[in-house]
Tab-separated table of C-alpha atoms in Angstrom:
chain	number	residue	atom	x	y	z
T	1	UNK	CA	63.212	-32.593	-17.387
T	2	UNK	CA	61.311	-30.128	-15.657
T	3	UNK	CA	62.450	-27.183	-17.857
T	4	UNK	CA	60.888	-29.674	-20.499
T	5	UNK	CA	57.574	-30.022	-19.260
T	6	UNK	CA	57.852	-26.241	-18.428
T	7	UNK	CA	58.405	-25.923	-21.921
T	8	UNK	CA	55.412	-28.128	-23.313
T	9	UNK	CA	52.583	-26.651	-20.892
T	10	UNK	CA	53.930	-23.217	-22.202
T	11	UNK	CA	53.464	-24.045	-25.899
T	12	UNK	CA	50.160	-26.116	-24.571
T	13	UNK	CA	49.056	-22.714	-22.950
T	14	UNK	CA	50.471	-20.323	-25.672
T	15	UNK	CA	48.560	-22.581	-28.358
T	16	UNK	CA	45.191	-22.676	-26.703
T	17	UNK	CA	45.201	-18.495	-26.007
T	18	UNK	CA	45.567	-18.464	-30.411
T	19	UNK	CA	42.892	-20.802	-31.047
T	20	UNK	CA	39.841	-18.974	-29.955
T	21	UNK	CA	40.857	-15.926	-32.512
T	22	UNK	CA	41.795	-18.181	-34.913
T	23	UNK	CA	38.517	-20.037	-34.932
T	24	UNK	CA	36.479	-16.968	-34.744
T	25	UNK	CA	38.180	-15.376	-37.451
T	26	UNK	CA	37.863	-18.831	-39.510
T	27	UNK	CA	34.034	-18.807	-38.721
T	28	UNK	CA	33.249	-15.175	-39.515
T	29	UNK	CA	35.130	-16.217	-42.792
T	30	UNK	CA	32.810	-19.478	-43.447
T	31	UNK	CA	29.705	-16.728	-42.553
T	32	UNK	CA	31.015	-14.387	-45.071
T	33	UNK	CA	31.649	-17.216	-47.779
T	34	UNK	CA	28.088	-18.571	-46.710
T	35	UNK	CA	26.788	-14.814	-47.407
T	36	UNK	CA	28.365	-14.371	-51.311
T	37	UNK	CA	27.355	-17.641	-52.591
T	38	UNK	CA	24.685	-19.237	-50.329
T	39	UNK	CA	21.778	-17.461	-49.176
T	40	UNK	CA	18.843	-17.781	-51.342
T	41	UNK	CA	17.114	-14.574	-50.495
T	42	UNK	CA	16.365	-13.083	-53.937
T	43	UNK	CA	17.905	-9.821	-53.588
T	44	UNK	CA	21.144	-11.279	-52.397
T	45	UNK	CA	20.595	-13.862	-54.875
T	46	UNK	CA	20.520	-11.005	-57.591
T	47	UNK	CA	23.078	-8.749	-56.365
T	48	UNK	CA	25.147	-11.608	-56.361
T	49	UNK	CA	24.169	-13.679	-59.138
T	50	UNK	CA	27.112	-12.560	-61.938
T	51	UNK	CA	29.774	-13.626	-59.175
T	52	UNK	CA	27.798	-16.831	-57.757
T	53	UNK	CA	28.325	-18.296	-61.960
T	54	UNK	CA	31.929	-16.829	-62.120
T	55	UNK	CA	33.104	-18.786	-59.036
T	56	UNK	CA	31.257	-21.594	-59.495
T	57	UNK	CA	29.370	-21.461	-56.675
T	58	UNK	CA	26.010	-23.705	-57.512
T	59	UNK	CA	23.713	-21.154	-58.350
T	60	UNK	CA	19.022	-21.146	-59.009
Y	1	UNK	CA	42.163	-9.985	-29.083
Y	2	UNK	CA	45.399	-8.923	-31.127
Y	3	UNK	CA	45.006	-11.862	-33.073
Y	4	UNK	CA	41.986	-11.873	-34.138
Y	5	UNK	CA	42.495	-8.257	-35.370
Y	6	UNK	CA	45.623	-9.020	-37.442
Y	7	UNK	CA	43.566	-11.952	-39.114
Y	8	UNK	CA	40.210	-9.752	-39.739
Y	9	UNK	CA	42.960	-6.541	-41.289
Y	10	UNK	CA	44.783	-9.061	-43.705
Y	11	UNK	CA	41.965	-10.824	-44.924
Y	12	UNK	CA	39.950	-7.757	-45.359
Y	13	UNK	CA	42.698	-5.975	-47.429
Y	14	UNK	CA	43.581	-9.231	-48.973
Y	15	UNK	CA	40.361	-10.188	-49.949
Y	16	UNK	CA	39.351	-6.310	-51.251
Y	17	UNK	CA	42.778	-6.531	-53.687
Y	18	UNK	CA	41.844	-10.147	-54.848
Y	19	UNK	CA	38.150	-9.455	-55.354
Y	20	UNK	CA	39.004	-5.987	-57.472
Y	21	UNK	CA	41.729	-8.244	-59.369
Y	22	UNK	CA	39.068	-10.634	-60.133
Y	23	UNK	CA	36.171	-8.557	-61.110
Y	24	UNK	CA	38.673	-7.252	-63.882
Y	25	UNK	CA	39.614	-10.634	-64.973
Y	26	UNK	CA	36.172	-11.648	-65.387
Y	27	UNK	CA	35.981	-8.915	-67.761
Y	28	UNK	CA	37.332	-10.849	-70.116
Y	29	UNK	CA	36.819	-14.453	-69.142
Y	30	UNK	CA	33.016	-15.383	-67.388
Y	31	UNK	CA	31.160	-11.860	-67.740
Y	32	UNK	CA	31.223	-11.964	-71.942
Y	33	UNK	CA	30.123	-15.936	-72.029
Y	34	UNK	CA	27.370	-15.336	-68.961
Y	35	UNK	CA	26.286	-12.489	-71.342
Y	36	UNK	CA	25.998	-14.601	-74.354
Y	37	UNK	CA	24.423	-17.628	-72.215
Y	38	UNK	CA	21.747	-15.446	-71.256
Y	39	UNK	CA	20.839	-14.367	-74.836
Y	40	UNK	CA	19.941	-18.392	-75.042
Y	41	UNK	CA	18.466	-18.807	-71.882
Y	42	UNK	CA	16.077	-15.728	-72.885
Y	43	UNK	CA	15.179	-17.082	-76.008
Y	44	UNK	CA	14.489	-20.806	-74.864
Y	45	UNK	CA	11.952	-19.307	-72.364
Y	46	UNK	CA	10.430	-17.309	-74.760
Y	47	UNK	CA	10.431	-20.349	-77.244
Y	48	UNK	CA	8.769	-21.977	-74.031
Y	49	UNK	CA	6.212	-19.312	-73.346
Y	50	UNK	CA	4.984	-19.479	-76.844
Y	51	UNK	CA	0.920	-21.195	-77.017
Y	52	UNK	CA	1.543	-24.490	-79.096
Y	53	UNK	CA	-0.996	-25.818	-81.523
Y	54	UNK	CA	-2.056	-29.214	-79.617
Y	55	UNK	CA	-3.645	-30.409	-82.692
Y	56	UNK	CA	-0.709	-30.300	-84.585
Y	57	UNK	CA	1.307	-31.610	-82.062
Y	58	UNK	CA	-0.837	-34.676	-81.827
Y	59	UNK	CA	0.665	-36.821	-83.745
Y	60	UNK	CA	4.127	-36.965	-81.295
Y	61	UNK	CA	4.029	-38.501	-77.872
Y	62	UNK	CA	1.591	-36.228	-75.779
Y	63	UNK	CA	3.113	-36.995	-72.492
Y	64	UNK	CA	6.795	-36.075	-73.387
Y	65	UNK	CA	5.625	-33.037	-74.680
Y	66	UNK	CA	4.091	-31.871	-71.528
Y	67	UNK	CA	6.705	-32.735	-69.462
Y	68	UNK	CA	9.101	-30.925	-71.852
Y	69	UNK	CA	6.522	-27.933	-71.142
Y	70	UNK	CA	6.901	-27.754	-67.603
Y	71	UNK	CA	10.147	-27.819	-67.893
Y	72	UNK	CA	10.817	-24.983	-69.654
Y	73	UNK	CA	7.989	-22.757	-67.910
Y	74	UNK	CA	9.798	-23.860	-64.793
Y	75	UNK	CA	12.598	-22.373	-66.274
Y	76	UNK	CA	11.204	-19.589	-67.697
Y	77	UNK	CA	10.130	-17.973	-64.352
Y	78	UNK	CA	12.902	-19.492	-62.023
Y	79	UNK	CA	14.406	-16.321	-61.886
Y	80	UNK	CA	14.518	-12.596	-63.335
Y	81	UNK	CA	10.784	-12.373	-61.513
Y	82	UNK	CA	9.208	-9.475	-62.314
Y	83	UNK	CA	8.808	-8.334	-58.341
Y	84	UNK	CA	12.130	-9.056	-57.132
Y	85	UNK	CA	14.914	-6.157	-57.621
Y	86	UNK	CA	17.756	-7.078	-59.554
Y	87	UNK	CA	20.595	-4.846	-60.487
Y	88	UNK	CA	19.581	-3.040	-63.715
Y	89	UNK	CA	22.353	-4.054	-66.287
Y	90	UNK	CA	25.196	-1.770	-66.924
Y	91	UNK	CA	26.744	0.118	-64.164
Y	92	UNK	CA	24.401	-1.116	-61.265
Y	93	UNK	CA	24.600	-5.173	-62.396
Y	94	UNK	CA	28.653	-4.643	-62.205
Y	95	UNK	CA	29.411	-2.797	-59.511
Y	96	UNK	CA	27.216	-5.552	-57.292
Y	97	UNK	CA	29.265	-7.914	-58.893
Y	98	UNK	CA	32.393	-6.170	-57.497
Y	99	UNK	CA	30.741	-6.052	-54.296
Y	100	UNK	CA	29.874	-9.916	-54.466
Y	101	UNK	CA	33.635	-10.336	-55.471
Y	102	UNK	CA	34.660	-8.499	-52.810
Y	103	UNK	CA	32.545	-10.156	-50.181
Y	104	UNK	CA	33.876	-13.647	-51.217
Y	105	UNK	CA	37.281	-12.137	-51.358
Y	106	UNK	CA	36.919	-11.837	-47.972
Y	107	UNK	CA	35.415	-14.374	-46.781
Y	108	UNK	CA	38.205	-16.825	-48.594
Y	109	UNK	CA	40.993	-14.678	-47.175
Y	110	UNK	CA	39.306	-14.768	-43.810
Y	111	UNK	CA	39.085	-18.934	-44.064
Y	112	UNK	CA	43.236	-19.137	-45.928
Y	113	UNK	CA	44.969	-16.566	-43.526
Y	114	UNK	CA	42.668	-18.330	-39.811
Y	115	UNK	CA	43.977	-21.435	-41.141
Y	116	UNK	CA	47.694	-20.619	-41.745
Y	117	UNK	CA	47.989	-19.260	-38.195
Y	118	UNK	CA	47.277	-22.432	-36.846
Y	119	UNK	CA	50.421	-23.271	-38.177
Y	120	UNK	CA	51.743	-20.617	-37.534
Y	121	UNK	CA	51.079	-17.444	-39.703
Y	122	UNK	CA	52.205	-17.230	-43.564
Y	123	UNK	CA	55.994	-15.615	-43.579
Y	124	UNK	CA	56.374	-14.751	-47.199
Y	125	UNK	CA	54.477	-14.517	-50.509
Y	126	UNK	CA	55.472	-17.520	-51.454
Y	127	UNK	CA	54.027	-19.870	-49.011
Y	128	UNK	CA	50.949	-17.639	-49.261
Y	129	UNK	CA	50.898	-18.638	-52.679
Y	130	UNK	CA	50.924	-22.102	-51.952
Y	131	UNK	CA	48.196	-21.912	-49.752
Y	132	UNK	CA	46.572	-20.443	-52.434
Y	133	UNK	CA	46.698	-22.967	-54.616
Y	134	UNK	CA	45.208	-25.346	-52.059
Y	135	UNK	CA	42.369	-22.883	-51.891
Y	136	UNK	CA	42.324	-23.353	-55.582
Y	137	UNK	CA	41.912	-27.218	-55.176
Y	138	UNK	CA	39.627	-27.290	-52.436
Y	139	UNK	CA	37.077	-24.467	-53.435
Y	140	UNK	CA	37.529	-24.580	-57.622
Y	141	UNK	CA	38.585	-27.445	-58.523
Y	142	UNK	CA	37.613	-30.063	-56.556
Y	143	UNK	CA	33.656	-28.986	-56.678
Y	144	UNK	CA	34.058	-28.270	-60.140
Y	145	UNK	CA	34.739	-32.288	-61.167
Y	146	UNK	CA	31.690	-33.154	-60.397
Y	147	UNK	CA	29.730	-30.132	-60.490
Y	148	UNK	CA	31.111	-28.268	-63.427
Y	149	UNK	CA	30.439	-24.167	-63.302
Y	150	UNK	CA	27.408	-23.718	-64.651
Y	151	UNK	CA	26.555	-21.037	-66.736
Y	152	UNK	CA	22.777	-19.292	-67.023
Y	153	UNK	CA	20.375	-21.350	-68.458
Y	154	UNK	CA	22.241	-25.103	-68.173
Y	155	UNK	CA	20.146	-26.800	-65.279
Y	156	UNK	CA	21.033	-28.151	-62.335
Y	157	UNK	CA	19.818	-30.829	-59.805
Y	158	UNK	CA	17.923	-29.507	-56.743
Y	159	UNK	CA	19.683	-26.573	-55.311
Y	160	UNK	CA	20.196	-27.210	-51.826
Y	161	UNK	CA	21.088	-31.095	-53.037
Y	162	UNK	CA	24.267	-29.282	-55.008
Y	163	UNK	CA	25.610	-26.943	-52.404
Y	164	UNK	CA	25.642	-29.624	-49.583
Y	165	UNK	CA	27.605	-31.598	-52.010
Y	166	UNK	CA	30.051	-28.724	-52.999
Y	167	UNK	CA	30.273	-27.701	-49.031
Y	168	UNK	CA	30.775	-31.495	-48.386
Y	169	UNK	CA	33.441	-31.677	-51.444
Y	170	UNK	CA	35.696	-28.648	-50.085
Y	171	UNK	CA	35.756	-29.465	-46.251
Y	172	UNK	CA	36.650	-33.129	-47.631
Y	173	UNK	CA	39.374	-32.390	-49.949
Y	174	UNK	CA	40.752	-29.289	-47.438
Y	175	UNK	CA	40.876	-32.143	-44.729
Y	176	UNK	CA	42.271	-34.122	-47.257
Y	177	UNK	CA	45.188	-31.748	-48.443
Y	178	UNK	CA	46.040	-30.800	-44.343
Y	179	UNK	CA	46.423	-34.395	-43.672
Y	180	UNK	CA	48.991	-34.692	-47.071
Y	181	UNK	CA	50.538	-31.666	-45.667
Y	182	UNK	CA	50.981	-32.036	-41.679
Y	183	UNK	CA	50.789	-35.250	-40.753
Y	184	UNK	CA	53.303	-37.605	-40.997
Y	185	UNK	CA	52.544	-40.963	-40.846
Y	186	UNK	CA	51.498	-43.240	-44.075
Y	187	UNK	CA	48.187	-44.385	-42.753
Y	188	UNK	CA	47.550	-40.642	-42.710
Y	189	UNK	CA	48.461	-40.003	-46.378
Y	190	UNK	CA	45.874	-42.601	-47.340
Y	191	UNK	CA	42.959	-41.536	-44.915
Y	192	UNK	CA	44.167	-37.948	-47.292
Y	193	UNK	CA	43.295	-39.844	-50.516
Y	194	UNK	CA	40.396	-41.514	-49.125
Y	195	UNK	CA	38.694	-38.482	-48.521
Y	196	UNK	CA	39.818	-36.527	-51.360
Y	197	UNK	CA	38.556	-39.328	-53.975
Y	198	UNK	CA	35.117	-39.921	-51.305
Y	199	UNK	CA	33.009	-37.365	-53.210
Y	200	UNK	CA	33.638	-38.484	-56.502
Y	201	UNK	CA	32.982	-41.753	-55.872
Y	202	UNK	CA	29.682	-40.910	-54.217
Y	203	UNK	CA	28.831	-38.581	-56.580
Y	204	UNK	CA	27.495	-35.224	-57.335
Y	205	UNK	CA	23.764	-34.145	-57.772
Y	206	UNK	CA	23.097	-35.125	-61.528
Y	207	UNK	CA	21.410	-32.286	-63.493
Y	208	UNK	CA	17.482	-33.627	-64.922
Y	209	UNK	CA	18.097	-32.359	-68.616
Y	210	UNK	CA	21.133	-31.827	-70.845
Y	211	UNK	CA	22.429	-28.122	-70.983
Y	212	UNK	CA	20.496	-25.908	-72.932
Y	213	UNK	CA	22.992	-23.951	-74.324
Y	214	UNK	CA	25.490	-24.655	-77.157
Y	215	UNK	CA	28.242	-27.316	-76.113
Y	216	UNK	CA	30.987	-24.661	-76.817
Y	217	UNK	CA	29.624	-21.862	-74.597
Y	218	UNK	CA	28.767	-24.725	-72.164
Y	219	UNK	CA	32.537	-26.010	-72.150
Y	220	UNK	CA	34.140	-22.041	-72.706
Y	221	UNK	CA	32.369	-20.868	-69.457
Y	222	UNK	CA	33.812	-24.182	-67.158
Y	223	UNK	CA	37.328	-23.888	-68.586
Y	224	UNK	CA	36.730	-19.705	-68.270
Y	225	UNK	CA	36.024	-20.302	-64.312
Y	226	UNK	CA	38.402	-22.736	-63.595
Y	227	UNK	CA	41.043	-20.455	-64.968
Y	228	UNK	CA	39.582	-17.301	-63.251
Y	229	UNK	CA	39.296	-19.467	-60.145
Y	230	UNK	CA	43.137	-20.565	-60.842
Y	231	UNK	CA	44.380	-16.421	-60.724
Y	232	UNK	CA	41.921	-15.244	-58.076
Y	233	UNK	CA	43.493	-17.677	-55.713
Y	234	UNK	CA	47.084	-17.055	-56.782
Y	235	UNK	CA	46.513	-13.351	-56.207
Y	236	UNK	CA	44.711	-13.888	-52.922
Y	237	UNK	CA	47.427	-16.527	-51.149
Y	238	UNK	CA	50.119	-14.322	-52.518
Y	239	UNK	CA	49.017	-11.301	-51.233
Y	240	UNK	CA	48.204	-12.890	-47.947
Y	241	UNK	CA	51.471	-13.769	-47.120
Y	242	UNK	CA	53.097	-10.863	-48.764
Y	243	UNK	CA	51.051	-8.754	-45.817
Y	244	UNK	CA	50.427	-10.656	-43.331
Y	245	UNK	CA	54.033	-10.299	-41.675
Y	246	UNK	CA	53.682	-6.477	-41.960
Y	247	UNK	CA	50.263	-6.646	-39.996
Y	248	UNK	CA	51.862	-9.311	-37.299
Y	249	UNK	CA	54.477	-6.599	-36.426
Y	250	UNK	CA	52.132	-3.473	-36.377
């Protein structure tokens, strides 16, 4: 029973020390999406205008 | 720290290899028909631009006409503005389109190979490759039902209006497709097709005016992304779980 709980707060522990890379690599990744087909600064806008139609992202 | 690393080296590779992959593709598939599209565009602004003879015009309705006018000089100088840089065309116009490939290649792979390790971490190209085709649902094809790919010079509602709706759409039908996926009890499985169908059935952003463009460019440069969309995310899903175990033992 004990080894049991042993086991849980492990996993519990084990889980929680992945979950702060994980998020931060998930929300550089939502930055970087936001980056290529978002932001409406013209030059970006330009530079990325081709790709922004050809993904679909909503684009002007 | 280790982590974080792995996820950041996968996704960059990944998403370099996918975006290349897809900037060739497009080659054949978008670039040609958002070539073409353009041609239109250009010429309905110029059409636009032209003085009109209001005498002559005086026998139609007055007030349509000058609405119809605004439109199109709104659309004439929505973009290519004469002081903004843009990539010249040729070389310049597609190597930042590589660039812009790559960047979203990255920032996909980034989002597909963070998410897998909460469950885990991808073990073989083939479950990469099914994660890729959830990509495919939640980032093509799910935004593109009610917001179909538009292709230069076929109007759109208010900007910011469409991408809260397409942002909304994905994190809705991603939510929808982990809840199909992970959880196991029914009442979960039809929260999943609640949210999945919610966007649809509060629809997107309708567009003011009918496309501007012939129907068959119009419907050729949808089916052209979706299919684009379709490989791109095949390739990148693929290739993230065909490397990701090699990074995890580095």
């Amino acid at each position: 029973m004990s080894n049991l709980t042993a086991a849980r707060t492990e996993t519990a522990a084990a889980l929680q020390a992945r979950a702060l890379p994980i998020v931060s690599a998930f929300l550089l990744g939502v930055f970087v999406v936001a980056a290529a087909g978002f932001v409406s600064i013209p030059a970006v806008h330009n530079a990325a205008h081709d790709q922004r139609h050809a993904i679909g992202f909503p684009c002007h | 720290m280790q982590l974080f690393r792995n996820i950041v080296f996968t996704a960059a590779l990944v998403g370099l290899l996918a975006g290349l992959a897809m900037t060739a593709i497009q080659q054949f598939g978008t670039q040609p028909l958002i070539v073409k599209a353009e041609v239109v565009e250009q010429a309905n602004a110029e059409k636009a631009a032209q003085p009109h003879d209001h005498a002559a015009a005086g026998q139609h309705d007055h007030a349509a006409l000058t609405a119809q006018e605004q439109a199109a000089a709104a659309k004439a100088d929505h973009h290519h503005d004469v002081d903004e840089w843009a990539p010249a065309d040729g070389a310049e116009r597609f190597i930042w389109t590589a660039i812009a490939n790559v960047v979203a290649g990255v920032g996909f792979a980034l989002l597909l190979v963070a998410a897998s390790e909460l469950k885990g971490g991808l073990t073989s190209w083939r479950e990469g490759l099914l994660w890729g085709l959830a990509g495919f649902a939640v980032f093509t094809l799910a935004p593109s039902i009610g917001l179909p790919p538009e292709a230069p010079g076929v109007e759109g509602a208010a900007l910011l209006d469409r991408q809260i709706w397409w942002v909304g759409t994905a994190v809705a039908t991603a939510a929808g497709l982990a809840l199909i996926a992970f959880a196991r009890s029914p009442w979960a499985a039809l929260a999943a097709v609640a949210l999945i169908a919610a966007p649809h059935v509060i629809g997107a952003p309708k567009p003011p005016a009918p496309p501007a463009i012939p129907h068959d460019l119009e419907h050729g440069f949808v089916v052209a992304v979706i299919v684009t969309g379709f490989l791109f995310w095949a390739i990148l899903g693929a290739l993230a779980g065909f490397l990701r175990p090699r990074f995890a033992d580095a």
